[in-house]
C-alpha cells in the first residue's frame, strides 16, 4: 500500500503528514508526499518540523518534491490537504478519481465504510461518492507562526488516527 500526501509546496502539510504517517506506520505501508507547486529540494518548514519532532517523527533530511504523473499514478491512495489540490490532480489525471480524496474527506467517509482495508477501503470510500468539501480542508500554516502550525499538526493527527488503522487493518495499535 502506497499513501501519497499532497499540498501546495510540500513543505508544511503534506511534509508533516508524510513523516508523521511514516512514524506511526513504522514500515507497514509506503508513504510519500509531493506538492502541486513545489520547488524540488526545499526543507520542511521550521514550525512544522518543530511540531513533528514534538509529536514523534523526524524532519531531518526531508526535501520537497513536485507532484508528477509518475508519483501520482504509483499511489494506491492520494490524500490532499485541500479541495483545490484534489481538483488540480483530477484536471491533469482524471483517471485517478477513484483514489484521490482530501484527507478530511477520506477521514470523514472511512467511518461509513463497514469493512475493508487497503485498496478495498479506498474503493469503498470512492463508492460512497461523497463530495469533497472545503470544510474538510486543512489550513495552510505557512508563515503564520507556531500556533497555526500546532493547529495544523493536530488536525492532521486527528485524521491520521482515523485513516491509518483502517488502511492497514490494524485497529489495535496506538495511533497518537
PDB file of N, CA, C and O in Angstrom, residues 8 25 33 49 55 75 85 120 130 134 139 172:
ATOM      1  N   UNK A   8       0.477  22.206  -1.375  1.00  0.00           N
ATOM      2  CA  UNK A   8       0.962  23.146  -2.388  1.00  0.00           C
ATOM      3  C   UNK A   8       2.474  23.038  -2.594  1.00  0.00           C
ATOM      4  O   UNK A   8       2.929  22.680  -3.675  1.00  0.00           O
ATOM      5  N   UNK A  25       3.188   4.432  11.117  1.00  0.00           N
ATOM      6  CA  UNK A  25       3.066   3.160  10.405  1.00  0.00           C
ATOM      7  C   UNK A  25       4.262   2.240  10.613  1.00  0.00           C
ATOM      8  O   UNK A  25       4.137   1.030  10.441  1.00  0.00           O
ATOM      9  N   UNK A  33       5.173  11.975  -0.392  1.00  0.00           N
ATOM     10  CA  UNK A  33       4.467  13.252  -0.466  1.00  0.00           C
ATOM     11  C   UNK A  33       5.026  14.067  -1.616  1.00  0.00           C
ATOM     12  O   UNK A  33       6.144  13.830  -2.079  1.00  0.00           O
ATOM     13  N   UNK A  49       8.306  21.388  11.223  1.00  0.00           N
ATOM     14  CA  UNK A  49       9.361  20.454  11.645  1.00  0.00           C
ATOM     15  C   UNK A  49       9.407  20.373  13.164  1.00  0.00           C
ATOM     16  O   UNK A  49       9.573  19.281  13.728  1.00  0.00           O
ATOM     17  N   UNK A  55       5.875  15.669  18.315  1.00  0.00           N
ATOM     18  CA  UNK A  55       4.817  14.663  18.285  1.00  0.00           C
ATOM     19  C   UNK A  55       5.305  13.281  17.850  1.00  0.00           C
ATOM     20  O   UNK A  55       4.526  12.343  17.789  1.00  0.00           O
ATOM     21  N   UNK A  75       0.601   5.738  -6.567  1.00  0.00           N
ATOM     22  CA  UNK A  75      -0.038   5.708  -5.246  1.00  0.00           C
ATOM     23  C   UNK A  75      -1.330   4.894  -5.273  1.00  0.00           C
ATOM     24  O   UNK A  75      -2.099   4.961  -6.232  1.00  0.00           O
ATOM     25  N   UNK A  85      -6.225  21.172  -4.213  1.00  0.00           N
ATOM     26  CA  UNK A  85      -5.166  20.230  -4.614  1.00  0.00           C
ATOM     27  C   UNK A  85      -5.780  19.009  -5.298  1.00  0.00           C
ATOM     28  O   UNK A  85      -5.247  18.513  -6.296  1.00  0.00           O
ATOM     29  N   UNK A 120      -9.253  -2.082  -0.881  1.00  0.00           N
ATOM     30  CA  UNK A 120     -10.688  -2.321  -0.714  1.00  0.00           C
ATOM     31  C   UNK A 120     -11.350  -1.163   0.031  1.00  0.00           C
ATOM     32  O   UNK A 120     -12.470  -0.771  -0.288  1.00  0.00           O
ATOM     33  N   UNK A 130     -19.120  10.560  -1.952  1.00  0.00           N
ATOM     34  CA  UNK A 130     -19.273  11.756  -1.131  1.00  0.00           C
ATOM     35  C   UNK A 130     -18.439  12.883  -1.735  1.00  0.00           C
ATOM     36  O   UNK A 130     -17.316  12.653  -2.184  1.00  0.00           O
ATOM     37  N   UNK A 134     -14.919  22.047   1.240  1.00  0.00           N
ATOM     38  CA  UNK A 134     -13.910  22.975   1.763  1.00  0.00           C
ATOM     39  C   UNK A 134     -13.862  22.937   3.288  1.00  0.00           C
ATOM     40  O   UNK A 134     -12.863  23.300   3.887  1.00  0.00           O
ATOM     41  N   UNK A 139      -6.046  24.099   6.829  1.00  0.00           N
ATOM     42  CA  UNK A 139      -5.496  25.433   6.567  1.00  0.00           C
ATOM     43  C   UNK A 139      -3.977  25.396   6.477  1.00  0.00           C
ATOM     44  O   UNK A 139      -3.312  24.689   7.238  1.00  0.00           O
ATOM     45  N   UNK A 172      -5.678  -2.209  16.617  1.00  0.00           N
ATOM     46  CA  UNK A 172      -5.186  -2.388  17.972  1.00  0.00           C
ATOM     47  C   UNK A 172      -3.994  -1.550  18.344  1.00  0.00           C
ATOM     48  O   UNK A 172      -3.657  -1.433  19.509  1.00  0.00           O
TER      49      UNK A 172
END
